[in-house]
Every structure is written in C-alpha cells, then in structure tokens.
Amino acid sequence: MAKAKGTSGDIPYWKEITEEEWKANRMSKTDEVKDAVESIIAQVRADGDKALIDLTEKFDKVKLKKIAVSREDIEKAYEKVTQEVVDEIENAAFNIERFHRMQLPPDMWTTEVEPGITLGVKSTPLDRVGCYIPGGLASYPSTALMTVIAAKAAGVEEVICCTPAPIKPATLVALDIAGCDEIYQVGGAQAIAAMAIGTKSIEPVQKIVGPGNRFVTEAKILLQKDVGIDFPAGPSEAAVLCDSSAVPEFVASDLVAQGEHGPSSAFVMVTDDPDMPKKVWDCMMEQVADAPRRDIIVQAFANSGYVVEKNMDLAIETMNGIAPEHLCIQVRDPMAVLSRIRNAGSIFVGPYTPIAAGDYASGTNHVLPTSGYAAVCSGLTVQMFRKTSTVQMLTKEGLRTLAPTICTLAHTEGLEAHARSVDIRRSNEE
C-alpha cells in the first residue's frame, strides 16, 4: 500500500471504498458494550448517588465530593476563561437561539374545514429534559449551547445537564449562558441512567438529548422504557460531495477537521472526478502534518475513504445511501444538487460553508443522527422538546355531517357504544 511522504509521516494512502463498505463500518457497534451498560444501569438503580460517585472514580479517575455544580463553581469558571471566550460564546448563543425560535410552531392552530367541523393542533413543551454534554478527549461548550438553547427556545421549564468530571470552565460558562437550570458532574452511561431513573440528587427527566460514545448511546437505547430520547448519536462523521470544480484544499480541510473529534470519527468523499482523491489526499497530508491533534486524526483515517462514481447522478445516489451526519456540497451547481439530497443530518452548501460554521456559529444545531440514521431521523430541533395534541370541535351541524360515517364504521367494527354516543346526541338535538 502506498505511503504518504514528507512531514505528514508514514500514513497509509486513504482507501477507495464502496457505499456498502462505508455502511458496514459505520453500523452501530453498541451491542459490544451492552452487558457493561446493563451492569452500570443496574448499579445506578440499586445504589443511586453512591453508584454515580463510585463509577465516576472508576471511569473518570475523579473522586466526587458532590454531584451537583454550585453557583460558586460557575462563578469560578468565569474567572478561568478570557472575556473574548465569553463574548464569542454569547454571540454563538444569540445565533443559535435566533434560528431555533424560527422553528417554533404556534401554540395552537385551528381551521374550520367544513361548516361546523373545526380541526387543529395544540403544541406543548415538555416540562423537564436532560442534556448530555460529552467530555473525554475534548471539551464541548458548543454542545452545551446547542442542546440547552434548543430546549429553552422550545419552552421547556427545567433543563438539566450531565457532563463528565472534571468539567472544563468554558463548558460551565456555556451552560450558564445557555440558561441551564441544573448541572451535574457525571458522565457516561451512568449519567444517562441517573437522568432516566432518578437518584437522590438528580430528579428524572422526560427526555434525554445529546451525543456521546458507544456507552452513552447504548444506555439511551436501553432506557427508552424509562425516558424518551432524541436518536442514536454516536461517533461523528462527515461527507463531501464534489466535482472537478471543488477546491481540494477546502475539501481536505473539512475532512481533516472531522478527524479531530476522536479515533472513532470518520469521513468520506464522493466525487465523479477520478483526479480529486489524489489532490485532496495531498492537501490533507499538508494539513495533518502540523495539526495539534495529529495522532487522533490519523486514527480516524482507518475509518474513512473515498468513492469515485462515473457521473454526478450516481454520486448523488451514493451520498443518499450513505445518509451522512454532515454533508458538504462543493459542485458547480450546488443548489441543483441540494434539491436532490434526501438523506443528511445537516447540509453545508458551497465552498465557503465549512462544517465548523454549523458546529459553532451559524445557529443550526450540531446534534445530529449518525451511522445512517439520517435516512430516518432529523437532527435536534425545538420540535423534539414539544408534543402535540390534535383538537376537534363539532357543532350540531358538524356532527350531523359526520354521523353517517361514524355510525357505519362503528357498526362495521361491532362497537355499538361508539355509534350510540352519536345517536344520543342526535336524539337530544331533536
């Protein structure tokens, strides 16, 4: 296998792969940790706060003196970050809130569809939700903003967050700016169990959102009888759909940036230009050479690759089959291609729209479905924090209109009391 030369080191040349190979690689592997996660959940059910303290010491090597973060802790965090960081967190928060408020449905709408028959929908926010903010290899104040602000914009009264100890100061500042009501320094599957089941310190929530590792994802899946979840959101991934007009350096920068997230991250390029893989590879090697997280990025290469199709029509279909978490479109006519994309978590259109814009500042949400779930799931929106009730109002005239249909179907199903509930009202009318 060819090796990259120069300052990038001895890195195997990236693989040409098929859509099927990508899917097989990205399939959720949470079953591999199922037994361990079930044990953690059982421990939290049995021992509550003690389990959280013991598991935090075991996995995070931190001996907690308390589980909840105090106001004093938050104030100290502000002292440890620069004013520039605070200002830009506030700027990102403004943009995120603006976009998510644009998504809000009306609290209720009704329409008279026929004389005397009025139908509608009433939308109501959840009361209490939990947000999981990953820790580990990096801190994610941006995820704190994405999850909490979306919930608050939806109208949720109580938003709590769990994130591994020790919590980075920037993450605490972001949680405070976002308006988080309760913060707990607990991570991993045990945090998901605590929010779903409840302990002495952490009251249970109605729904849990946020990304995490395999253990976190499996815990969300296993606890769905206890709590609602957003969707499985595992290791991050990016895809670029490009033709010969794309700037290789731009394409490479989005792929390399994705590799920064962790060794399990992955990226794929789909193109109809057979010369593009080598051009992009050369640019990636230049960018990786001096990257601070080079070792992590290099590990992500093992999960990644490129696809060359005969034409753009096939390239688009391949991308729809991949259903990536993040999709960059860098082609001559991006809007025409965009109209044909059916499956993607978040889409970045044109050469000057890096994935990092959505990660941090544009206002769109970066909590997105991975591993092909974008084919059936949407990313995090305000709708995920609200529930709807259908509404109907009939006048006497409206009931007269529907009565034959109601009664005929009720008799057909053998549900005579259903038909009688209509007949009684019609008799009373007379």
CSV table of C-alpha atoms in Angstrom, one decimal:
chain,number,residue,atom,x,y,z
A,1,MET,CA,0.0,0.0,0.0
A,2,ALA,CA,1.3,3.5,-0.9
A,3,LYS,CA,2.5,5.7,1.9
A,4,ALA,CA,2.3,9.4,2.3
A,5,LYS,CA,5.7,11.1,2.1
A,6,GLY,CA,7.0,14.3,3.7
A,7,THR,CA,6.3,15.9,7.1
A,8,SER,CA,3.0,14.1,7.4
A,9,GLY,CA,4.8,10.9,8.3
A,10,ASP,CA,4.2,7.3,7.3
A,11,ILE,CA,0.4,7.2,6.8
A,12,PRO,CA,-1.2,4.7,4.5
A,13,TYR,CA,-2.9,6.3,1.5
A,14,TRP,CA,-6.6,6.5,2.0
A,15,LYS,CA,-8.9,3.8,0.8
A,16,GLU,CA,-11.2,3.7,-2.1
A,17,ILE,CA,-14.4,2.2,-0.7
A,18,THR,CA,-18.0,1.4,-1.7
A,19,GLU,CA,-21.2,2.6,-0.2
A,20,GLU,CA,-21.7,-0.8,1.3
A,21,GLU,CA,-18.3,-0.8,2.9
A,22,TRP,CA,-18.9,2.6,4.5
A,23,LYS,CA,-22.2,1.5,5.9
A,24,ALA,CA,-20.7,-1.7,7.3
A,25,ASN,CA,-18.0,0.3,9.0
A,26,ARG,CA,-20.5,2.9,10.4
A,27,MET,CA,-23.0,0.4,11.7
A,28,SER,CA,-23.7,0.9,15.4
A,29,LYS,CA,-21.4,-1.3,17.5
A,30,THR,CA,-23.2,-0.5,20.7
A,31,ASP,CA,-24.1,-4.2,21.2
A,32,GLU,CA,-20.5,-4.8,22.0
A,33,VAL,CA,-20.9,-2.8,25.2
A,34,LYS,CA,-24.4,-3.9,26.1
A,35,ASP,CA,-23.5,-6.1,29.0
A,36,ALA,CA,-21.3,-3.5,30.6
A,37,VAL,CA,-24.0,-0.8,30.2
A,38,GLU,CA,-26.7,-3.0,31.6
A,39,SER,CA,-24.5,-3.5,34.6
A,40,ILE,CA,-24.0,0.2,35.1
A,41,ILE,CA,-27.7,0.9,34.8
A,42,ALA,CA,-28.5,-1.8,37.4
A,43,GLN,CA,-25.9,-0.3,39.7
A,44,VAL,CA,-27.5,3.1,39.4
A,45,ARG,CA,-31.0,1.7,40.0
A,46,ALA,CA,-29.7,-0.1,43.2
A,47,ASP,CA,-27.3,2.5,44.7
A,48,GLY,CA,-28.3,5.9,43.2
A,49,ASP,CA,-25.8,8.6,44.1
A,50,LYS,CA,-23.3,6.2,45.6
A,51,ALA,CA,-23.2,4.4,42.2
A,52,LEU,CA,-22.5,7.8,40.4
A,53,ILE,CA,-19.7,8.6,42.8
A,54,ASP,CA,-18.1,5.1,42.6
A,55,LEU,CA,-18.5,4.9,38.8
A,56,THR,CA,-17.0,8.4,38.3
A,57,GLU,CA,-14.0,7.4,40.3
A,58,LYS,CA,-13.7,4.1,38.3
A,59,PHE,CA,-14.0,5.5,34.8
A,60,ASP,CA,-13.0,9.2,35.1
A,61,LYS,CA,-10.5,8.9,37.9
A,62,VAL,CA,-12.2,11.7,39.8
A,63,LYS,CA,-13.4,11.3,43.4
A,64,LEU,CA,-16.5,13.5,43.7
A,65,LYS,CA,-17.2,15.4,46.9
A,66,LYS,CA,-20.6,16.4,45.4
A,67,ILE,CA,-22.6,15.7,42.3
A,68,ALA,CA,-24.3,19.0,41.6
A,69,VAL,CA,-22.4,22.0,40.4
A,70,SER,CA,-23.0,25.1,42.6
A,71,ARG,CA,-23.3,28.8,41.6
A,72,GLU,CA,-20.0,29.4,43.2
A,73,ASP,CA,-18.4,26.8,40.9
A,74,ILE,CA,-19.9,28.6,37.9
A,75,GLU,CA,-18.6,32.0,39.0
A,76,LYS,CA,-15.1,30.5,39.4
A,77,ALA,CA,-15.3,29.1,35.8
A,78,TYR,CA,-15.9,32.7,34.5
A,79,GLU,CA,-12.6,33.7,36.2
A,80,LYS,CA,-10.7,31.0,34.3
A,81,VAL,CA,-11.8,32.0,30.7
A,82,THR,CA,-11.0,35.1,28.8
A,83,GLN,CA,-13.5,37.8,28.1
A,84,GLU,CA,-13.1,37.0,24.4
A,85,VAL,CA,-14.3,33.5,25.0
A,86,VAL,CA,-17.3,34.7,27.0
A,87,ASP,CA,-18.2,37.2,24.3
A,88,GLU,CA,-18.0,34.7,21.5
A,89,ILE,CA,-20.0,32.1,23.5
A,90,GLU,CA,-22.7,34.8,23.9
A,91,ASN,CA,-22.5,35.6,20.2
A,92,ALA,CA,-22.9,31.9,19.3
A,93,ALA,CA,-25.8,31.6,21.8
A,94,PHE,CA,-27.6,34.5,20.2
A,95,ASN,CA,-27.3,32.9,16.7
A,96,ILE,CA,-28.4,29.5,18.0
A,97,GLU,CA,-31.4,30.9,19.8
A,98,ARG,CA,-32.5,33.1,16.8
A,99,PHE,CA,-32.5,30.1,14.5
A,100,HIS,CA,-34.3,27.8,16.9
A,101,ARG,CA,-37.0,30.4,17.7
A,102,MET,CA,-37.7,30.5,14.0
A,103,GLN,CA,-38.6,26.8,14.2
A,104,LEU,CA,-41.3,27.3,16.9
A,105,PRO,CA,-44.8,26.2,15.9
A,106,PRO,CA,-47.8,28.2,17.1
A,107,ASP,CA,-49.1,27.1,20.5
A,108,MET,CA,-52.3,26.2,18.7
A,109,TRP,CA,-54.0,26.5,15.4
A,110,THR,CA,-57.5,25.6,14.3
A,111,THR,CA,-59.3,25.6,10.9
A,112,GLU,CA,-62.9,25.1,10.0
A,113,VAL,CA,-62.6,22.5,7.3
A,114,GLU,CA,-66.3,22.3,6.8
A,115,PRO,CA,-69.3,24.1,8.3
A,116,GLY,CA,-69.4,23.1,11.9
A,117,ILE,CA,-66.2,21.0,11.8
A,118,THR,CA,-63.1,22.6,13.2
A,119,LEU,CA,-59.8,20.8,13.4
A,120,GLY,CA,-56.4,21.8,14.8
A,121,VAL,CA,-53.2,21.1,16.7
A,122,LYS,CA,-52.1,22.2,20.1
A,123,SER,CA,-48.3,22.2,20.8
A,124,THR,CA,-47.0,22.0,24.3
A,125,PRO,CA,-43.4,21.9,25.6
A,126,LEU,CA,-42.1,19.1,27.8
A,127,ASP,CA,-41.7,20.0,31.5
A,128,ARG,CA,-38.2,18.7,32.2
A,129,VAL,CA,-35.4,17.4,29.9
A,130,GLY,CA,-31.9,16.3,30.3
A,131,CYS,CA,-28.9,17.2,28.0
A,132,TYR,CA,-25.8,15.1,27.8
A,133,ILE,CA,-22.6,17.0,27.1
A,134,PRO,CA,-19.6,14.8,26.1
A,135,GLY,CA,-16.2,15.2,27.7
A,136,GLY,CA,-13.3,12.9,27.3
A,137,LEU,CA,-10.8,13.9,24.5
A,138,ALA,CA,-12.2,17.4,24.2
A,139,SER,CA,-14.5,19.9,25.9
A,140,TYR,CA,-17.7,20.8,24.1
A,141,PRO,CA,-19.1,24.2,25.2
A,142,SER,CA,-20.7,24.3,21.8
A,143,THR,CA,-22.8,21.2,22.6
A,144,ALA,CA,-23.9,22.8,25.8
A,145,LEU,CA,-25.3,25.7,23.8
A,146,MET,CA,-26.9,23.5,21.1
A,147,THR,CA,-28.8,21.3,23.5
A,148,VAL,CA,-29.9,23.7,26.2
A,149,ILE,CA,-30.8,26.6,24.0
A,150,ALA,CA,-32.9,24.4,21.7
A,151,ALA,CA,-34.8,23.1,24.8
A,152,LYS,CA,-35.3,26.6,26.3
A,153,ALA,CA,-36.4,28.0,22.9
A,154,ALA,CA,-39.0,25.2,22.8
A,155,GLY,CA,-40.4,26.4,26.1
A,156,VAL,CA,-39.0,23.7,28.5
A,157,GLU,CA,-39.1,25.0,32.0
A,158,GLU,CA,-36.5,22.7,33.6
A,159,VAL,CA,-33.3,21.8,31.6
A,160,ILE,CA,-30.6,19.9,33.3
A,161,CYS,CA,-27.2,18.8,32.1
A,162,CYS,CA,-24.8,16.0,32.9
A,163,THR,CA,-21.2,16.1,31.7
A,164,PRO,CA,-18.1,14.2,32.9
A,165,ALA,CA,-15.9,15.4,35.7
A,166,PRO,CA,-13.8,17.5,35.8
A,167,ILE,CA,-15.9,20.0,33.8
A,168,LYS,CA,-13.9,22.4,31.7
A,169,PRO,CA,-14.5,26.1,32.6
A,170,ALA,CA,-15.7,27.0,29.1
A,171,THR,CA,-18.3,24.3,29.3
A,172,LEU,CA,-19.7,25.6,32.6
A,173,VAL,CA,-19.7,29.2,31.2
A,174,ALA,CA,-21.6,28.0,28.1
A,175,LEU,CA,-24.2,26.1,30.2
A,176,ASP,CA,-24.8,29.2,32.3
A,177,ILE,CA,-25.1,31.5,29.3
A,178,ALA,CA,-27.5,29.0,27.7
A,179,GLY,CA,-29.7,29.0,30.7
A,180,CYS,CA,-29.2,25.5,32.1
A,181,ASP,CA,-31.2,25.1,35.4
A,182,GLU,CA,-29.2,22.2,37.0
A,183,ILE,CA,-25.7,21.0,36.2
A,184,TYR,CA,-24.2,17.6,37.4
A,185,GLN,CA,-20.6,16.5,37.0
A,186,VAL,CA,-21.4,12.9,36.0
A,187,GLY,CA,-20.7,11.3,32.6
A,188,GLY,CA,-21.0,8.1,30.7
A,189,ALA,CA,-23.8,5.6,30.8
A,190,GLN,CA,-24.3,6.3,34.5
A,191,ALA,CA,-25.3,9.9,33.7
A,192,ILE,CA,-27.9,8.7,31.2
A,193,ALA,CA,-29.2,6.2,33.8
A,194,ALA,CA,-29.4,8.9,36.5
A,195,MET,CA,-31.4,11.3,34.3
A,196,ALA,CA,-33.7,8.5,33.2
A,197,ILE,CA,-34.3,6.7,36.5
A,198,GLY,CA,-33.5,9.4,39.0
A,199,THR,CA,-31.4,9.4,42.2
A,200,LYS,CA,-31.5,11.4,45.4
A,201,SER,CA,-29.5,14.3,43.7
A,202,ILE,CA,-30.9,14.1,40.2
A,203,GLU,CA,-34.7,14.0,39.6
A,204,PRO,CA,-35.7,12.1,36.5
A,205,VAL,CA,-36.4,13.8,33.2
A,206,GLN,CA,-38.9,13.2,30.4
A,207,LYS,CA,-36.4,13.1,27.6
A,208,ILE,CA,-32.6,12.9,27.1
A,209,VAL,CA,-30.8,14.5,24.2
A,210,GLY,CA,-27.2,14.9,23.2
A,211,PRO,CA,-24.3,12.9,21.6
A,212,GLY,CA,-21.9,10.5,23.3
A,213,ASN,CA,-19.7,7.5,22.9
A,214,ARG,CA,-20.9,3.9,22.5
A,215,PHE,CA,-21.7,3.5,26.2
A,216,VAL,CA,-23.8,6.6,26.3
A,217,THR,CA,-25.6,5.7,23.1
A,218,GLU,CA,-26.3,2.1,24.3
A,219,ALA,CA,-27.6,3.5,27.6
A,220,LYS,CA,-30.1,5.7,25.8
A,221,ILE,CA,-31.3,2.8,23.7
A,222,LEU,CA,-31.7,0.5,26.7
A,223,LEU,CA,-33.5,3.1,28.8
A,224,GLN,CA,-36.2,4.0,26.3
A,225,LYS,CA,-38.8,2.3,28.5
A,226,ASP,CA,-38.0,4.9,31.2
A,227,VAL,CA,-37.3,8.0,29.2
A,228,GLY,CA,-37.7,9.5,25.7
A,229,ILE,CA,-34.5,10.0,23.6
A,230,ASP,CA,-33.6,12.1,20.6
A,231,PHE,CA,-31.9,9.5,18.4
A,232,PRO,CA,-28.7,7.4,18.4
A,233,ALA,CA,-25.8,9.8,18.1
A,234,GLY,CA,-22.5,8.0,18.1
A,235,PRO,CA,-19.0,8.9,16.7
A,236,SER,CA,-19.1,11.9,14.4
A,237,GLU,CA,-18.8,11.7,10.6
A,238,ALA,CA,-18.5,14.0,7.6
A,239,ALA,CA,-19.1,13.6,3.9
A,240,VAL,CA,-18.1,15.8,1.0
A,241,LEU,CA,-19.9,15.6,-2.4
A,242,CYS,CA,-17.7,17.3,-5.0
A,243,ASP,CA,-16.8,17.5,-8.7
A,244,SER,CA,-13.8,18.8,-10.5
A,245,SER,CA,-14.7,22.4,-9.7
A,246,ALA,CA,-14.1,21.9,-6.0
A,247,VAL,CA,-11.1,23.4,-4.3
A,248,PRO,CA,-9.1,20.4,-3.0
A,249,GLU,CA,-7.7,22.4,0.0
A,250,PHE,CA,-11.3,23.2,1.1
A,251,VAL,CA,-12.4,19.6,0.8
A,252,ALA,CA,-9.4,18.4,2.7
A,253,SER,CA,-9.9,20.9,5.5
A,254,ASP,CA,-13.5,19.7,6.3
A,255,LEU,CA,-12.3,16.0,6.2
A,256,VAL,CA,-9.3,16.6,8.4
A,257,ALA,CA,-11.4,18.7,10.8
A,258,GLN,CA,-13.8,15.8,11.3
A,259,GLY,CA,-11.0,13.5,12.3
A,260,GLU,CA,-10.2,15.8,15.2
A,261,HIS,CA,-13.3,14.6,17.1
A,262,GLY,CA,-11.8,11.2,18.0
A,263,PRO,CA,-10.3,7.9,16.8
A,264,SER,CA,-13.8,6.6,16.0
A,265,SER,CA,-14.7,9.5,13.8
A,266,ALA,CA,-14.9,9.0,10.0
A,267,PHE,CA,-15.1,10.9,6.8
A,268,VAL,CA,-15.8,10.1,3.2
A,269,MET,CA,-15.6,11.9,-0.1
A,270,VAL,CA,-17.8,11.1,-3.0
A,271,THR,CA,-16.9,12.5,-6.4
A,272,ASP,CA,-17.2,12.0,-10.2
A,273,ASP,CA,-13.7,13.3,-10.7
A,274,PRO,CA,-11.1,10.5,-10.7
A,275,ASP,CA,-8.3,13.0,-10.1
A,276,MET,CA,-9.8,14.5,-7.0
A,277,PRO,CA,-8.8,11.8,-4.4
A,278,LYS,CA,-5.1,12.3,-5.0
A,279,LYS,CA,-5.4,16.1,-5.0
A,280,VAL,CA,-7.4,16.1,-1.7
A,281,TRP,CA,-5.0,13.5,-0.2
A,282,ASP,CA,-2.0,15.7,-0.8
A,283,CYS,CA,-3.8,18.6,0.8
A,284,MET,CA,-4.8,16.5,3.8
A,285,MET,CA,-1.2,15.4,4.3
A,286,GLU,CA,-0.1,19.1,4.4
A,287,GLN,CA,-2.8,20.0,6.9
A,288,VAL,CA,-2.3,16.9,9.1
A,289,ALA,CA,1.5,17.4,9.3
A,290,ASP,CA,1.3,20.2,11.9
A,291,ALA,CA,-2.1,19.6,13.4
A,292,PRO,CA,-2.1,19.6,17.2
A,293,ARG,CA,-4.4,16.6,17.3
A,294,ARG,CA,-2.5,14.8,14.5
A,295,ASP,CA,-2.4,11.4,16.3
A,296,ILE,CA,-6.2,11.4,16.7
A,297,ILE,CA,-6.8,12.5,13.1
A,298,VAL,CA,-4.5,9.7,11.7
A,299,GLN,CA,-6.5,7.1,13.6
A,300,ALA,CA,-9.7,8.4,12.0
A,301,PHE,CA,-8.2,7.7,8.6
A,302,ALA,CA,-8.6,4.0,9.2
A,303,ASN,CA,-12.4,4.5,9.3
A,304,SER,CA,-12.5,6.7,6.2
A,305,GLY,CA,-12.2,6.7,2.4
A,306,TYR,CA,-13.4,7.9,-0.9
A,307,VAL,CA,-15.9,6.9,-3.6
A,308,VAL,CA,-15.4,7.7,-7.3
A,309,GLU,CA,-18.6,7.4,-9.4
A,310,LYS,CA,-19.0,7.6,-13.2
A,311,ASN,CA,-21.2,10.7,-13.1
A,312,MET,CA,-22.8,13.1,-10.6
A,313,ASP,CA,-26.2,11.4,-10.8
A,314,LEU,CA,-24.6,8.2,-9.4
A,315,ALA,CA,-22.6,10.3,-6.9
A,316,ILE,CA,-25.8,11.8,-5.5
A,317,GLU,CA,-27.5,8.5,-5.1
A,318,THR,CA,-24.4,7.1,-3.3
A,319,MET,CA,-24.5,10.0,-0.9
A,320,ASN,CA,-28.2,9.5,-0.3
A,321,GLY,CA,-27.4,5.9,0.5
A,322,ILE,CA,-24.6,6.9,2.9
A,323,ALA,CA,-27.0,9.3,4.7
A,324,PRO,CA,-24.2,11.2,6.4
A,325,GLU,CA,-24.3,13.2,9.6
A,326,HIS,CA,-22.7,16.2,8.0
A,327,LEU,CA,-22.7,16.8,4.2
A,328,CYS,CA,-20.7,19.4,2.3
A,329,ILE,CA,-21.7,20.1,-1.3
A,330,GLN,CA,-18.9,21.5,-3.4
A,331,VAL,CA,-20.0,21.3,-7.0
A,332,ARG,CA,-20.6,23.7,-9.9
A,333,ASP,CA,-24.4,24.0,-9.4
A,334,PRO,CA,-24.8,23.3,-5.6
A,335,MET,CA,-28.5,24.3,-5.4
A,336,ALA,CA,-29.4,21.8,-8.1
A,337,VAL,CA,-27.7,19.1,-6.2
A,338,LEU,CA,-29.2,20.2,-2.9
A,339,SER,CA,-32.6,19.7,-4.3
A,340,ARG,CA,-31.8,16.0,-4.9
A,341,ILE,CA,-30.4,15.2,-1.4
A,342,ARG,CA,-32.9,13.2,0.6
A,343,ASN,CA,-30.7,11.9,3.5
A,344,ALA,CA,-28.4,14.1,5.5
A,345,GLY,CA,-28.3,15.4,9.1
A,346,SER,CA,-27.0,18.9,8.2
A,347,ILE,CA,-26.0,20.2,4.8
A,348,PHE,CA,-23.3,22.8,4.0
A,349,VAL,CA,-23.7,24.3,0.6
A,350,GLY,CA,-20.9,25.8,-1.4
A,351,PRO,CA,-17.2,26.2,-1.0
A,352,TYR,CA,-17.3,28.9,1.7
A,353,THR,CA,-19.6,26.9,4.1
A,354,PRO,CA,-17.3,24.8,6.3
A,355,ILE,CA,-18.8,22.3,8.7
A,356,ALA,CA,-17.3,24.3,11.5
A,357,ALA,CA,-19.8,27.1,10.8
A,358,GLY,CA,-22.7,24.8,11.9
A,359,ASP,CA,-20.6,23.3,14.7
A,360,TYR,CA,-20.3,26.7,16.4
A,361,ALA,CA,-21.7,29.8,15.0
A,362,SER,CA,-24.3,29.9,12.2
A,363,GLY,CA,-27.1,28.8,14.5
A,364,THR,CA,-28.1,25.5,13.1
A,365,ASN,CA,-27.9,22.5,15.5
A,366,HIS,CA,-24.9,20.2,15.5
A,367,VAL,CA,-26.6,17.4,17.4
A,368,LEU,CA,-27.3,15.1,14.5
A,369,PRO,CA,-28.0,11.5,13.7
A,370,THR,CA,-25.0,9.3,12.7
A,371,SER,CA,-24.4,5.8,11.3
A,372,GLY,CA,-27.0,6.2,8.5
A,373,TYR,CA,-29.8,7.3,10.9
A,374,ALA,CA,-30.2,10.5,8.9
A,375,ALA,CA,-32.2,8.4,6.4
A,376,VAL,CA,-35.0,8.2,9.0
A,377,CYS,CA,-34.2,10.8,11.7
A,378,SER,CA,-33.9,14.6,11.9
A,379,GLY,CA,-31.3,16.5,13.8
A,380,LEU,CA,-32.1,18.2,17.1
A,381,THR,CA,-34.9,20.8,16.7
A,382,VAL,CA,-37.3,22.6,19.0
A,383,GLN,CA,-40.0,20.1,17.9
A,384,MET,CA,-38.1,17.3,19.8
A,385,PHE,CA,-38.9,19.2,23.1
A,386,ARG,CA,-42.6,19.6,22.4
A,387,LYS,CA,-45.5,17.3,22.0
A,388,THR,CA,-48.7,17.8,20.0
A,389,SER,CA,-52.4,17.2,20.7
A,390,THR,CA,-54.9,17.1,18.0
A,391,VAL,CA,-58.0,19.3,18.5
A,392,GLN,CA,-61.5,18.9,17.1
A,393,MET,CA,-64.7,20.9,17.7
A,394,LEU,CA,-68.1,19.9,16.2
A,395,THR,CA,-71.3,21.9,16.2
A,396,LYS,CA,-74.6,20.2,15.8
A,397,GLU,CA,-74.4,20.8,12.1
A,398,GLY,CA,-70.9,19.3,12.0
A,399,LEU,CA,-72.0,16.2,13.9
A,400,ARG,CA,-74.9,15.7,11.5
A,401,THR,CA,-72.4,15.8,8.6
A,402,LEU,CA,-70.1,13.1,10.2
A,403,ALA,CA,-72.8,11.0,11.9
A,404,PRO,CA,-73.4,8.5,8.9
A,405,THR,CA,-69.7,7.9,8.6
A,406,ILE,CA,-69.1,7.4,12.3
A,407,CYS,CA,-72.0,5.2,12.8
A,408,THR,CA,-71.5,3.0,9.8
A,409,LEU,CA,-67.8,2.3,10.7
A,410,ALA,CA,-68.7,1.8,14.4
A,411,HIS,CA,-71.4,-0.8,13.4
A,412,THR,CA,-68.9,-2.4,11.0
A,413,GLU,CA,-66.4,-2.9,13.8
A,414,GLY,CA,-69.0,-4.1,16.2
A,415,LEU,CA,-68.5,-1.1,18.5
A,416,GLU,CA,-72.2,-0.3,19.2
A,417,ALA,CA,-71.5,2.1,22.1
A,418,HIS,CA,-69.5,4.2,19.7
A,419,ALA,CA,-72.4,4.6,17.4
A,420,ARG,CA,-74.7,5.2,20.4
A,421,SER,CA,-72.6,8.1,21.6
A,422,VAL,CA,-73.6,9.8,18.3
A,423,ASP,CA,-77.2,8.7,18.3
A,424,ILE,CA,-77.7,10.0,21.8
A,425,ARG,CA,-76.5,13.5,20.8
A,426,ARG,CA,-78.7,13.5,17.7
A,427,SER,CA,-81.8,12.4,19.8
A,428,ASN,CA,-81.1,15.2,22.2
A,429,GLU,CA,-80.9,17.7,19.4
A,430,GLU,CA,-84.3,16.7,18.2
